[in-house]
Amino acid sequence: MNLSEAVRAGTEYLGRAGVADAQTDARLLLEWTMGITRTEYALDPLRVMEAEKEQVYLEYIRKRGRRIPLQHLTGEQEFMGLSFHVSPDVLIPRQDTELLAEEALKALKPGMDVLDLCTGSGCILISLERLGKERKAADETNIFIGSDVSRAALKVAERNKARHQADVSFAESDLFENLEGRYDMILSNPPYIRTDVIGELEEEVRRYDPILALDGREDGLYFYREIICRAKAHLKNGGLLFFEIGYDQREAVTDLMRKNGYREIHAGKDLAGLDRIVTGRYDIS
Ligand code: GLN
């Protein structure tokens, strides 16, 4: 097979398996197998594959056909222009979540202490530290802490910290349980899917993202209630709380923040025009 034949065969197979973007995934898996870029592929699509590479590629295609996410095959996902290591122990970083990171970056200032709850792969915290320093919104006086209840997730986060040589630290904690002190900014993309909806998610998410990272319990709002209430003891005066939310949770989350005395409560939409973040500020009085 040559490269373009391989992509064609892969696309057909994945299409039959019900993979949403079969052609893109077939091409990406081919590029991954061959260790080539998209441009290299485009420049020489008739290049013949060695038999060995062909076998490796077809095995990836078979696995993807079983709806294993592309990112679990490559072990990589890009977020905010940085490449992160991922595994089945962490939620695969979503492009939608870049909105949370972008808005947090806008509010970030040198010297701020930042806490990321439910950090997972660490992608939000690490991109905040890296890009914050690049954009002079942070310096070496900032403190960046990420916490997660999952020790397995924190191992992935530690690998990402090393990969990007990020000046961040991670703590194993069930929300605020093992955390002390107050922060200028608390961020979280907590689990927010209603338990009864999880069965309806696409197969890649339902079967391969960790359920711990998805399940927001009966009404999907469990973690917002907990964090909004308990963050009051962990925010400095005028400190900021930044959430990612589900598309139908803006009202509930803004209400919870209002009732808990937060001010400057704003919501933001993602590229699809869906409500995706809620932010607010808390004064200790
Ligand atoms: N956005 C994720 C999804 O599409 C859910 C992430 C979360 O619960 N924090 O499944």
mmCIF file of C-alpha atoms and ligand atoms in Angstrom:
data_model
loop_
_atom_site.group_PDB
_atom_site.id
_atom_site.type_symbol
_atom_site.label_atom_id
_atom_site.label_comp_id
_atom_site.label_asym_id
_atom_site.label_seq_id
_atom_site.Cartn_x
_atom_site.Cartn_y
_atom_site.Cartn_z
ATOM 1 C CA MET A 1 0.000 0.000 0.000
ATOM 2 C CA ASN A 2 1.076 3.556 -0.535
ATOM 3 C CA LEU A 3 0.227 6.305 1.945
ATOM 4 C CA SER A 4 -2.856 7.545 0.168
ATOM 5 C CA GLU A 5 -4.213 4.015 -0.296
ATOM 6 C CA ALA A 6 -3.672 3.430 3.404
ATOM 7 C CA VAL A 7 -5.683 6.526 4.308
ATOM 8 C CA ARG A 8 -8.442 5.485 1.928
ATOM 9 C CA ALA A 9 -8.638 1.973 3.400
ATOM 10 C CA GLY A 10 -8.489 3.336 6.944
ATOM 11 C CA THR A 11 -11.213 5.887 6.235
ATOM 12 C CA GLU A 12 -13.520 3.212 4.875
ATOM 13 C CA TYR A 13 -12.957 0.924 7.839
ATOM 14 C CA LEU A 14 -13.486 3.692 10.402
ATOM 15 C CA GLY A 15 -16.537 5.011 8.565
ATOM 16 C CA ARG A 16 -18.139 1.575 8.769
ATOM 17 C CA ALA A 17 -17.291 1.434 12.484
ATOM 18 C CA GLY A 18 -19.235 4.679 13.024
ATOM 19 C CA VAL A 19 -16.237 6.894 13.824
ATOM 20 C CA ALA A 20 -17.345 10.515 13.403
ATOM 21 C CA ASP A 21 -14.410 11.988 11.491
ATOM 22 C CA ALA A 22 -13.119 8.839 9.834
ATOM 23 C CA GLN A 23 -10.881 10.481 7.251
ATOM 24 C CA THR A 24 -9.136 12.810 9.664
ATOM 25 C CA ASP A 25 -8.494 10.004 12.115
ATOM 26 C CA ALA A 26 -7.203 7.680 9.390
ATOM 27 C CA ARG A 27 -4.814 10.370 8.170
ATOM 28 C CA LEU A 28 -3.651 11.270 11.678
ATOM 29 C CA LEU A 29 -3.011 7.616 12.531
ATOM 30 C CA LEU A 30 -1.046 7.183 9.337
ATOM 31 C CA GLU A 31 1.057 10.258 10.083
ATOM 32 C CA TRP A 32 1.581 8.990 13.635
ATOM 33 C CA THR A 33 2.640 5.533 12.426
ATOM 34 C CA MET A 34 5.034 6.928 9.834
ATOM 35 C CA GLY A 35 6.338 9.698 12.073
ATOM 36 C CA ILE A 36 5.599 12.294 9.398
ATOM 37 C CA THR A 37 3.837 15.647 9.369
ATOM 38 C CA ARG A 38 0.754 16.525 7.389
ATOM 39 C CA THR A 39 2.912 18.413 4.889
ATOM 40 C CA GLU A 40 5.222 15.444 4.399
ATOM 41 C CA TYR A 41 2.202 13.286 3.703
ATOM 42 C CA ALA A 42 0.804 15.800 1.198
ATOM 43 C CA LEU A 43 4.154 16.061 -0.594
ATOM 44 C CA ASP A 44 4.542 12.320 -1.150
ATOM 45 C CA PRO A 45 1.195 10.497 -0.945
ATOM 46 C CA LEU A 46 2.386 7.732 -3.287
ATOM 47 C CA ARG A 47 5.249 6.678 -1.047
ATOM 48 C CA VAL A 48 5.036 2.952 -0.449
ATOM 49 C CA MET A 49 4.776 1.763 3.163
ATOM 50 C CA GLU A 50 7.085 -0.912 4.507
ATOM 51 C CA ALA A 51 5.135 -4.087 5.377
ATOM 52 C CA GLU A 52 5.952 -3.642 9.051
ATOM 53 C CA LYS A 53 4.552 -0.094 9.187
ATOM 54 C CA GLU A 54 1.483 -1.258 7.343
ATOM 55 C CA GLN A 55 0.777 -3.819 10.059
ATOM 56 C CA VAL A 56 1.235 -1.242 12.800
ATOM 57 C CA TYR A 57 -1.081 1.173 10.998
ATOM 58 C CA LEU A 58 -3.792 -1.418 10.446
ATOM 59 C CA GLU A 59 -3.646 -2.397 14.094
ATOM 60 C CA TYR A 60 -4.208 1.255 15.075
ATOM 61 C CA ILE A 61 -7.115 1.415 12.645
ATOM 62 C CA ARG A 62 -8.674 -1.747 14.127
ATOM 63 C CA LYS A 63 -8.366 -0.298 17.624
ATOM 64 C CA ARG A 64 -9.829 3.042 16.583
ATOM 65 C CA GLY A 65 -12.652 1.029 14.972
ATOM 66 C CA ARG A 66 -13.395 -0.336 18.442
ATOM 67 C CA ARG A 67 -13.953 3.323 19.304
ATOM 68 C CA ILE A 68 -10.828 3.669 21.408
ATOM 69 C CA PRO A 69 -10.115 7.419 21.259
ATOM 70 C CA LEU A 70 -7.359 8.511 18.909
ATOM 71 C CA GLN A 71 -5.606 10.152 21.859
ATOM 72 C CA HIS A 72 -5.390 6.854 23.729
ATOM 73 C CA LEU A 73 -3.620 5.341 20.727
ATOM 74 C CA THR A 74 -1.142 8.175 20.325
ATOM 75 C CA GLY A 75 -0.983 9.095 24.042
ATOM 76 C CA GLU A 76 -1.075 12.768 23.077
ATOM 77 C CA GLN A 77 -3.487 15.686 22.954
ATOM 78 C CA GLU A 78 -2.787 19.290 22.147
ATOM 79 C CA PHE A 79 -4.216 21.992 24.395
ATOM 80 C CA MET A 80 -3.492 25.729 24.143
ATOM 81 C CA GLY A 81 -0.818 24.962 21.569
ATOM 82 C CA LEU A 82 1.044 22.627 23.930
ATOM 83 C CA SER A 83 1.229 18.862 23.639
ATOM 84 C CA PHE A 84 0.053 16.874 26.668
ATOM 85 C CA HIS A 85 0.510 13.248 27.575
ATOM 86 C CA VAL A 86 -2.837 11.519 28.160
ATOM 87 C CA SER A 87 -3.961 8.068 29.299
ATOM 88 C CA PRO A 88 -7.248 6.423 30.278
ATOM 89 C CA ASP A 89 -6.636 7.815 33.790
ATOM 90 C CA VAL A 90 -7.438 11.398 32.741
ATOM 91 C CA LEU A 91 -10.135 13.186 30.787
ATOM 92 C CA ILE A 92 -8.785 13.920 27.312
ATOM 93 C CA PRO A 93 -8.341 17.716 27.162
ATOM 94 C CA ARG A 94 -11.142 19.301 25.126
ATOM 95 C CA GLN A 95 -10.823 22.235 22.796
ATOM 96 C CA ASP A 96 -13.861 23.806 24.527
ATOM 97 C CA THR A 97 -11.837 24.012 27.723
ATOM 98 C CA GLU A 98 -9.372 26.388 26.074
ATOM 99 C CA LEU A 99 -11.968 29.108 26.752
ATOM 100 C CA LEU A 100 -11.512 28.606 30.497
ATOM 101 C CA ALA A 101 -7.731 28.732 30.114
ATOM 102 C CA GLU A 102 -7.872 31.833 27.882
ATOM 103 C CA GLU A 103 -10.127 33.744 30.281
ATOM 104 C CA ALA A 104 -8.004 32.744 33.255
ATOM 105 C CA LEU A 105 -4.917 33.934 31.369
ATOM 106 C CA LYS A 106 -6.546 37.329 30.852
ATOM 107 C CA ALA A 107 -7.122 37.660 34.601
ATOM 108 C CA LEU A 108 -3.730 36.281 35.636
ATOM 109 C CA LYS A 109 -1.202 38.688 37.135
ATOM 110 C CA PRO A 110 2.324 38.350 38.487
ATOM 111 C CA GLY A 111 2.339 37.254 42.117
ATOM 112 C CA MET A 112 -1.057 35.551 42.059
ATOM 113 C CA ASP A 113 -1.568 32.233 43.809
ATOM 114 C CA VAL A 114 -3.583 29.892 41.604
ATOM 115 C CA LEU A 115 -5.382 26.647 42.465
ATOM 116 C CA ASP A 116 -6.776 24.253 39.857
ATOM 117 C CA LEU A 117 -9.230 21.746 41.363
ATOM 118 C CA CYS A 118 -9.833 18.451 39.507
ATOM 119 C CA THR A 119 -6.685 19.085 37.495
ATOM 120 C CA GLY A 120 -6.638 15.713 35.652
ATOM 121 C CA SER A 121 -3.838 15.814 33.065
ATOM 122 C CA GLY A 122 -2.823 19.224 34.448
ATOM 123 C CA CYS A 123 -3.410 20.822 31.049
ATOM 124 C CA ILE A 124 -5.191 23.942 32.371
ATOM 125 C CA LEU A 125 -2.694 24.667 35.141
ATOM 126 C CA ILE A 126 0.406 23.956 33.075
ATOM 127 C CA SER A 127 -0.739 26.053 30.117
ATOM 128 C CA LEU A 128 -1.592 28.877 32.515
ATOM 129 C CA GLU A 129 1.893 28.778 34.005
ATOM 130 C CA ARG A 130 3.692 28.403 30.675
ATOM 131 C CA LEU A 131 1.682 30.905 28.635
ATOM 132 C CA GLY A 132 1.297 33.241 31.622
ATOM 133 C CA LYS A 133 5.065 33.593 31.816
ATOM 134 C CA GLU A 134 5.389 33.924 28.045
ATOM 135 C CA ARG A 135 2.843 36.752 28.078
ATOM 136 C CA LYS A 136 4.328 38.372 31.200
ATOM 137 C CA ALA A 137 1.087 37.753 33.111
ATOM 138 C CA ALA A 138 3.015 35.618 35.585
ATOM 139 C CA ASP A 139 6.524 35.488 37.030
ATOM 140 C CA GLU A 140 8.490 33.343 39.469
ATOM 141 C CA THR A 141 6.547 34.760 42.432
ATOM 142 C CA ASN A 142 3.322 33.053 41.322
ATOM 143 C CA ILE A 143 2.233 29.810 42.943
ATOM 144 C CA PHE A 144 0.436 27.245 40.783
ATOM 145 C CA ILE A 145 -1.151 24.249 42.531
ATOM 146 C CA GLY A 146 -3.264 21.545 40.934
ATOM 147 C CA SER A 147 -5.219 18.976 42.927
ATOM 148 C CA ASP A 148 -7.059 15.816 42.067
ATOM 149 C CA VAL A 149 -8.696 12.991 43.996
ATOM 150 C CA SER A 150 -7.126 10.479 41.596
ATOM 151 C CA ARG A 151 -3.548 9.454 42.260
ATOM 152 C CA ALA A 152 -3.375 7.880 38.791
ATOM 153 C CA ALA A 153 -4.384 11.187 37.201
ATOM 154 C CA LEU A 154 -1.709 13.015 39.190
ATOM 155 C CA LYS A 155 0.962 10.708 37.765
ATOM 156 C CA VAL A 156 -0.060 11.876 34.298
ATOM 157 C CA ALA A 157 -0.051 15.493 35.493
ATOM 158 C CA GLU A 158 3.471 15.033 36.896
ATOM 159 C CA ARG A 159 4.656 13.687 33.546
ATOM 160 C CA ASN A 160 3.203 16.744 31.840
ATOM 161 C CA LYS A 161 4.856 19.027 34.364
ATOM 162 C CA ALA A 162 8.218 17.423 33.568
ATOM 163 C CA ARG A 163 7.592 17.519 29.838
ATOM 164 C CA HIS A 164 6.951 21.260 29.918
ATOM 165 C CA GLN A 165 9.311 22.017 32.811
ATOM 166 C CA ALA A 166 6.454 23.854 34.426
ATOM 167 C CA ASP A 167 6.850 25.517 37.810
ATOM 168 C CA VAL A 168 3.674 23.982 39.252
ATOM 169 C CA SER A 169 2.936 21.500 42.013
ATOM 170 C CA PHE A 170 0.287 18.857 42.463
ATOM 171 C CA ALA A 171 -1.531 17.591 45.540
ATOM 172 C CA GLU A 172 -3.724 14.572 46.069
ATOM 173 C CA SER A 173 -6.904 15.945 47.571
ATOM 174 C CA ASP A 174 -10.656 15.413 47.447
ATOM 175 C CA LEU A 175 -11.551 19.022 46.550
ATOM 176 C CA PHE A 176 -10.263 21.181 49.438
ATOM 177 C CA GLU A 177 -9.771 18.325 51.903
ATOM 178 C CA ASN A 178 -5.950 18.391 52.008
ATOM 179 C CA LEU A 179 -5.491 22.004 50.932
ATOM 180 C CA GLU A 180 -4.661 24.964 53.092
ATOM 181 C CA GLY A 181 -4.428 28.663 52.560
ATOM 182 C CA ARG A 182 -6.126 31.162 50.324
ATOM 183 C CA TYR A 183 -5.732 31.818 46.606
ATOM 184 C CA ASP A 184 -6.168 34.728 44.218
ATOM 185 C CA MET A 185 -7.715 32.460 41.636
ATOM 186 C CA ILE A 186 -9.430 29.083 41.871
ATOM 187 C CA LEU A 187 -10.209 27.279 38.627
ATOM 188 C CA SER A 188 -12.044 24.071 37.946
ATOM 189 C CA ASN A 189 -13.378 21.951 35.129
ATOM 190 C CA PRO A 190 -15.131 19.531 37.487
ATOM 191 C CA PRO A 191 -17.162 16.462 36.525
ATOM 192 C CA TYR A 192 -20.510 17.925 35.472
ATOM 193 C CA ILE A 193 -22.445 15.324 33.493
ATOM 194 C CA ARG A 194 -25.724 14.191 35.107
ATOM 195 C CA THR A 195 -25.438 10.528 36.048
ATOM 196 C CA ASP A 196 -28.500 9.589 33.991
ATOM 197 C CA VAL A 197 -27.062 11.218 30.844
ATOM 198 C CA ILE A 198 -23.716 9.415 30.907
ATOM 199 C CA GLY A 199 -25.160 6.405 29.071
ATOM 200 C CA GLU A 200 -26.084 8.668 26.146
ATOM 201 C CA LEU A 201 -22.599 10.110 25.585
ATOM 202 C CA GLU A 202 -20.662 9.033 22.520
ATOM 203 C CA GLU A 203 -18.911 5.718 22.875
ATOM 204 C CA GLU A 204 -15.384 7.150 23.033
ATOM 205 C CA VAL A 205 -16.333 9.316 26.021
ATOM 206 C CA ARG A 206 -18.661 6.887 27.783
ATOM 207 C CA ARG A 207 -16.323 3.915 27.551
ATOM 208 C CA TYR A 208 -12.873 5.441 27.679
ATOM 209 C CA ASP A 209 -12.862 8.744 29.584
ATOM 210 C CA PRO A 210 -12.680 8.101 33.335
ATOM 211 C CA ILE A 211 -16.179 8.103 34.817
ATOM 212 C CA LEU A 212 -14.721 9.921 37.833
ATOM 213 C CA ALA A 213 -13.957 12.886 35.558
ATOM 214 C CA LEU A 214 -17.460 13.006 34.076
ATOM 215 C CA ASP A 215 -20.021 12.177 36.754
ATOM 216 C CA GLY A 216 -21.508 15.294 38.363
ATOM 217 C CA ARG A 217 -24.016 13.093 40.259
ATOM 218 C CA GLU A 218 -27.832 13.302 40.180
ATOM 219 C CA ASP A 219 -28.269 16.824 38.845
ATOM 220 C CA GLY A 220 -24.725 17.309 37.506
ATOM 221 C CA LEU A 221 -24.163 20.178 39.951
ATOM 222 C CA TYR A 222 -22.648 18.390 42.934
ATOM 223 C CA PHE A 223 -19.119 19.745 42.437
ATOM 224 C CA TYR A 224 -20.280 23.319 41.775
ATOM 225 C CA ARG A 225 -22.257 23.331 45.039
ATOM 226 C CA GLU A 226 -19.292 21.990 46.996
ATOM 227 C CA ILE A 227 -16.664 24.219 45.407
ATOM 228 C CA ILE A 228 -18.726 27.444 45.457
ATOM 229 C CA CYS A 229 -19.451 27.028 49.138
ATOM 230 C CA ARG A 230 -16.044 25.798 50.288
ATOM 231 C CA ALA A 231 -13.997 28.165 48.089
ATOM 232 C CA LYS A 232 -15.126 31.050 50.297
ATOM 233 C CA ALA A 233 -12.642 29.836 52.923
ATOM 234 C CA HIS A 234 -9.892 29.478 50.284
ATOM 235 C CA LEU A 235 -10.156 32.701 48.286
ATOM 236 C CA LYS A 236 -8.281 35.830 49.220
ATOM 237 C CA ASN A 237 -10.288 39.051 49.461
ATOM 238 C CA GLY A 238 -11.601 39.786 45.969
ATOM 239 C CA GLY A 239 -10.362 36.394 44.718
ATOM 240 C CA LEU A 240 -11.641 34.886 41.490
ATOM 241 C CA LEU A 241 -13.511 31.639 40.864
ATOM 242 C CA PHE A 242 -13.509 30.271 37.297
ATOM 243 C CA PHE A 243 -15.590 27.282 36.184
ATOM 244 C CA GLU A 244 -16.152 25.346 33.037
ATOM 245 C CA ILE A 245 -19.838 24.374 32.876
ATOM 246 C CA GLY A 246 -22.124 22.236 30.746
ATOM 247 C CA TYR A 247 -24.193 23.975 28.044
ATOM 248 C CA ASP A 248 -27.358 23.974 30.204
ATOM 249 C CA GLN A 249 -25.842 24.875 33.574
ATOM 250 C CA ARG A 250 -25.308 28.639 33.347
ATOM 251 C CA GLU A 251 -28.410 29.616 35.306
ATOM 252 C CA ALA A 252 -27.946 27.060 38.050
ATOM 253 C CA VAL A 253 -24.252 27.869 38.550
ATOM 254 C CA THR A 254 -24.675 31.667 38.440
ATOM 255 C CA ASP A 255 -27.567 31.325 40.946
ATOM 256 C CA LEU A 256 -25.430 29.274 43.282
ATOM 257 C CA MET A 257 -22.669 31.869 43.112
ATOM 258 C CA ARG A 258 -25.068 34.750 43.704
ATOM 259 C CA LYS A 259 -26.665 33.027 46.706
ATOM 260 C CA ASN A 260 -23.221 32.440 48.142
ATOM 261 C CA GLY A 261 -22.319 36.136 47.938
ATOM 262 C CA TYR A 262 -20.074 36.186 44.874
ATOM 263 C CA ARG A 263 -20.150 39.308 42.699
ATOM 264 C CA GLU A 264 -19.144 40.243 39.124
ATOM 265 C CA ILE A 265 -20.643 36.969 37.950
ATOM 266 C CA HIS A 266 -20.170 36.476 34.208
ATOM 267 C CA ALA A 267 -20.808 33.671 31.755
ATOM 268 C CA GLY A 268 -18.962 33.004 28.493
ATOM 269 C CA LYS A 269 -19.767 31.035 25.363
ATOM 270 C CA ASP A 270 -17.580 28.588 23.464
ATOM 271 C CA LEU A 271 -16.943 28.582 19.698
ATOM 272 C CA ALA A 272 -20.190 26.670 19.137
ATOM 273 C CA GLY A 273 -22.094 29.489 20.862
ATOM 274 C CA LEU A 274 -22.888 27.380 23.942
ATOM 275 C CA ASP A 275 -22.531 28.575 27.531
ATOM 276 C CA ARG A 276 -19.188 27.163 28.636
ATOM 277 C CA ILE A 277 -17.760 29.147 31.545
ATOM 278 C CA VAL A 278 -18.949 31.048 34.614
ATOM 279 C CA THR A 279 -16.688 33.340 36.614
ATOM 280 C CA GLY A 280 -17.100 35.436 39.752
ATOM 281 C CA ARG A 281 -15.318 37.255 42.539
ATOM 282 C CA TYR A 282 -15.576 36.868 46.293
ATOM 283 C CA ASP A 283 -15.046 39.504 48.992
ATOM 284 C CA ILE A 284 -14.282 38.384 52.501
ATOM 285 C CA SER A 285 -16.419 40.629 54.695
HETATM 286 N N1 GLN B 1 -16.909 18.353 28.374
HETATM 287 C C1 GLN B 1 -16.841 16.977 28.746
HETATM 288 C C2 GLN B 1 -17.661 16.129 27.787
HETATM 289 O O1 GLN B 1 -17.963 16.559 26.734
HETATM 290 C C3 GLN B 1 -17.270 16.795 30.173
HETATM 291 C C4 GLN B 1 -16.209 17.258 31.052
HETATM 292 C C5 GLN B 1 -16.601 17.386 32.462
HETATM 293 O O2 GLN B 1 -17.514 16.732 32.985
HETATM 294 N N2 GLN B 1 -15.916 18.233 33.091
HETATM 295 O O3 GLN B 1 -17.951 14.991 28.018
#
